[in-house]
mmCIF file of C-alpha atoms and ligand atoms in Angstrom:
data_model
loop_
_atom_site.group_PDB
_atom_site.id
_atom_site.type_symbol
_atom_site.label_atom_id
_atom_site.label_comp_id
_atom_site.label_asym_id
_atom_site.label_seq_id
_atom_site.Cartn_x
_atom_site.Cartn_y
_atom_site.Cartn_z
ATOM 1 C CA MET Z 6 -1.460 12.320 -81.127
ATOM 2 C CA VAL Z 7 0.028 9.926 -83.158
ATOM 3 C CA GLY Z 8 3.645 9.577 -84.282
ATOM 4 C CA LYS Z 9 4.802 9.696 -87.690
ATOM 5 C CA ARG Z 10 5.396 6.081 -89.144
ATOM 6 C CA GLY Z 11 9.104 5.340 -90.126
ATOM 7 C CA PRO Z 12 9.658 3.202 -93.174
ATOM 8 C CA ILE Z 13 9.791 -0.730 -92.660
ATOM 9 C CA LEU Z 14 13.253 -1.615 -93.437
ATOM 10 C CA ILE Z 15 12.657 -5.566 -92.630
ATOM 11 C CA THR Z 16 12.135 -8.167 -95.437
ATOM 12 C CA CYS Z 17 9.600 -11.600 -94.620
ATOM 13 C CA GLN Z 18 11.590 -14.121 -92.622
ATOM 14 C CA ASN Z 19 9.436 -16.799 -93.238
ATOM 15 C CA PRO Z 20 11.355 -19.286 -95.581
ATOM 16 C CA ASP Z 21 8.092 -20.756 -97.165
ATOM 17 C CA CYS Z 22 6.752 -17.432 -98.019
ATOM 18 C CA THR Z 23 6.915 -16.166 -101.463
ATOM 19 C CA TYR Z 24 8.296 -12.916 -100.598
ATOM 20 C CA PHE Z 25 10.777 -14.585 -97.848
ATOM 21 C CA GLN Z 26 13.910 -11.638 -98.033
ATOM 22 C CA ILE Z 27 12.415 -10.024 -100.889
ATOM 23 C CA GLU Z 28 12.421 -6.448 -100.767
ATOM 24 C CA ASP Z 29 10.517 -5.632 -103.758
ATOM 25 C CA GLY Z 30 6.442 -5.998 -103.277
ATOM 26 C CA LYS Z 31 6.710 -6.934 -99.508
ATOM 27 C CA ASN Z 32 3.839 -5.970 -97.706
ATOM 28 C CA ILE Z 33 4.656 -6.014 -94.020
ATOM 29 C CA THR Z 34 3.020 -4.002 -90.802
ATOM 30 C CA LYS Z 35 4.196 -3.331 -87.705
ATOM 31 C CA ASN Z 36 2.598 -5.491 -84.908
ATOM 32 C CA GLY Z 37 3.037 -4.416 -81.381
ATOM 33 C CA HIS Z 38 6.298 -5.860 -79.252
ATOM 34 C CA ASN Z 39 6.542 -9.226 -77.599
ATOM 35 C CA SER Z 40 7.382 -9.787 -73.945
ATOM 36 C CA ALA Z 41 11.275 -9.093 -74.615
ATOM 37 C CA GLY Z 42 10.291 -5.730 -75.870
ATOM 38 C CA ASN Z 43 11.349 -6.624 -79.719
ATOM 39 C CA GLN Z 44 9.284 -5.123 -82.297
ATOM 40 C CA GLN Z 45 6.653 -7.689 -83.947
ATOM 41 C CA TYR Z 46 5.903 -7.514 -87.617
ATOM 42 C CA TYR Z 47 3.040 -9.394 -89.876
ATOM 43 C CA CYS Z 48 3.600 -10.332 -93.149
ATOM 44 C CA HIS Z 49 0.126 -9.920 -95.320
ATOM 45 C CA HIS Z 50 1.374 -12.407 -97.992
ATOM 46 C CA CYS Z 51 2.062 -15.335 -95.898
ATOM 47 C CA ARG Z 52 -0.127 -14.261 -92.644
ATOM 48 C CA ARG Z 53 2.394 -15.009 -90.742
ATOM 49 C CA PHE Z 54 4.181 -12.766 -87.391
ATOM 50 C CA PHE Z 55 7.661 -12.531 -86.974
ATOM 51 C CA ILE Z 56 9.908 -10.733 -84.458
ATOM 52 C CA GLU Z 57 12.767 -8.271 -85.838
ATOM 53 C CA THR Z 58 15.556 -10.532 -84.295
ATOM 54 C CA LYS Z 59 14.616 -13.673 -86.462
ATOM 55 C CA ASN Z 60 17.365 -15.052 -88.293
ATOM 56 C CA THR Z 61 20.049 -13.449 -86.074
ATOM 57 C CA PRO Z 62 22.148 -14.301 -83.335
ATOM 58 C CA LEU Z 63 19.686 -12.292 -81.018
ATOM 59 C CA TYR Z 64 16.717 -14.516 -82.020
ATOM 60 C CA ASP Z 65 15.531 -16.390 -78.504
ATOM 61 C CA SER Z 66 18.323 -14.896 -76.697
ATOM 62 C CA ARG Z 67 18.271 -15.267 -72.976
ATOM 63 C CA LEU Z 68 20.857 -12.511 -72.393
ATOM 64 C CA PRO Z 69 20.038 -8.777 -73.012
ATOM 65 C CA ARG Z 70 20.743 -7.166 -76.285
ATOM 66 C CA THR Z 71 23.560 -5.195 -74.872
ATOM 67 C CA ALA Z 72 25.153 -8.264 -73.308
ATOM 68 C CA VAL Z 73 25.086 -9.941 -76.922
ATOM 69 C CA LEU Z 74 26.580 -6.831 -78.470
ATOM 70 C CA ILE Z 75 29.524 -6.951 -76.017
ATOM 71 C CA ILE Z 76 30.292 -10.391 -76.449
ATOM 72 C CA ALA Z 77 30.008 -9.887 -80.393
ATOM 73 C CA LYS Z 78 32.557 -6.835 -80.028
ATOM 74 C CA HIS Z 79 34.802 -9.192 -78.291
ATOM 75 C CA SER Z 80 34.393 -11.580 -80.904
ATOM 76 C CA THR Z 81 35.438 -9.348 -83.623
ATOM 77 C CA GLU Z 82 38.804 -8.485 -81.255
ATOM 78 C CA LYS Z 83 39.406 -12.179 -80.937
ATOM 79 C CA THR Z 84 39.518 -12.376 -77.117
ATOM 80 C CA SER Z 85 39.506 -15.844 -75.882
ATOM 81 C CA ILE Z 86 36.357 -17.250 -74.529
ATOM 82 C CA ARG Z 87 37.699 -17.747 -70.992
ATOM 83 C CA GLY Z 88 38.888 -13.992 -71.164
ATOM 84 C CA VAL Z 89 35.416 -12.817 -72.397
ATOM 85 C CA SER Z 90 33.809 -14.866 -69.653
ATOM 86 C CA ARG Z 91 35.746 -13.136 -66.830
ATOM 87 C CA VAL Z 92 35.132 -9.787 -68.282
ATOM 88 C CA THR Z 93 31.605 -10.185 -68.599
ATOM 89 C CA GLY Z 94 30.726 -12.717 -65.682
ATOM 90 C CA HIS Z 95 29.024 -14.814 -68.228
ATOM 91 C CA HIS Z 96 29.647 -18.746 -68.387
ATOM 92 C CA ARG Z 97 32.417 -19.547 -70.863
ATOM 93 C CA ASP Z 98 29.843 -21.956 -72.541
ATOM 94 C CA THR Z 99 27.487 -19.346 -73.064
ATOM 95 C CA ILE Z 100 30.418 -17.081 -74.695
ATOM 96 C CA SER Z 101 31.228 -20.273 -76.877
ATOM 97 C CA ARG Z 102 27.671 -20.404 -77.913
ATOM 98 C CA TYR Z 103 27.115 -16.747 -78.892
ATOM 99 C CA TYR Z 104 30.677 -16.835 -80.568
ATOM 100 C CA HIS Z 105 29.207 -19.698 -82.782
ATOM 101 C CA LEU Z 106 26.052 -17.784 -83.677
ATOM 102 C CA ILE Z 107 27.872 -14.547 -84.369
ATOM 103 C CA GLY Z 108 30.194 -16.644 -86.790
ATOM 104 C CA GLU Z 109 27.348 -18.264 -88.571
ATOM 105 C CA HIS Z 110 25.709 -14.953 -88.888
ATOM 106 C CA ALA Z 111 28.429 -13.349 -90.347
ATOM 107 C CA GLU Z 112 29.239 -16.314 -92.842
ATOM 108 C CA LYS Z 113 25.666 -15.984 -94.055
ATOM 109 C CA LEU Z 114 25.833 -12.325 -94.243
ATOM 110 C CA ASN Z 115 29.388 -12.642 -96.414
ATOM 111 C CA ASP Z 116 27.527 -15.441 -98.498
ATOM 112 C CA TYR Z 117 24.879 -13.194 -99.042
ATOM 113 C CA PHE Z 118 27.026 -10.187 -100.532
ATOM 114 C CA ILE Z 119 29.204 -12.492 -102.431
ATOM 115 C CA HIS Z 120 26.368 -14.840 -104.215
ATOM 116 C CA ASP Z 121 23.125 -12.659 -104.262
ATOM 117 C CA ILE Z 122 24.957 -9.251 -104.731
ATOM 118 C CA SER Z 123 27.854 -10.484 -106.373
ATOM 119 C CA ALA Z 124 30.351 -8.538 -104.482
ATOM 120 C CA GLY Z 125 34.143 -9.279 -105.002
ATOM 121 C CA ASP Z 126 36.819 -9.588 -102.361
ATOM 122 C CA CYS Z 127 37.639 -5.935 -102.274
ATOM 123 C CA GLU Z 128 33.920 -4.650 -101.901
ATOM 124 C CA MET Z 129 33.611 -7.281 -98.906
ATOM 125 C CA ASP Z 130 36.803 -5.888 -97.027
ATOM 126 C CA GLU Z 131 35.334 -2.571 -97.484
ATOM 127 C CA ILE Z 132 31.898 -3.554 -96.139
ATOM 128 C CA TRP Z 133 33.327 -5.138 -93.171
ATOM 129 C CA GLU Z 134 35.847 -2.226 -92.746
ATOM 130 C CA PHE Z 135 32.438 -0.199 -92.438
ATOM 131 C CA VAL Z 136 30.805 -2.205 -90.184
ATOM 132 C CA GLN Z 137 33.983 -2.394 -87.573
ATOM 133 C CA LYS Z 138 33.760 1.448 -88.086
ATOM 134 C CA LYS Z 139 29.916 1.809 -87.259
ATOM 135 C CA THR Z 140 30.716 -0.651 -84.560
ATOM 136 C CA ARG Z 141 33.073 1.645 -82.841
ATOM 137 C CA ILE Z 142 31.001 4.696 -83.275
ATOM 138 C CA SER Z 143 28.391 2.964 -81.529
HETATM 139 ZN ZN1 ZN A 13 5.653 -13.530 -95.563
#
């Protein structure tokens, strides 16, 4: 029995593709999982495969997703790198690297909302507040 397929919420992550991060007109299909267990996708426009974590701090991560999420939660609480290192047991250089990746990703997300969607400062505060609430629930 084949399960019902859900909608594909991801856009093409290939910067050379004409449908790079464009929702309308995309033609993407799921294409199994890689060895790390991440969903793989195929873009029919550029004929490239990509992983669901592409362009995120989780891409090519040596740590499991749960460990990265714990580090991300500590980064939002502004916990010190040495403090997170003591709590999680990971080296402080690893924590520092993920703090940097998470910060870069948050900056890109902020720029996307401000420039591409033209959200104002108040709307951005509301979006980040929503993200923090969703993080607390999960
Ligand atoms: Zn593409």
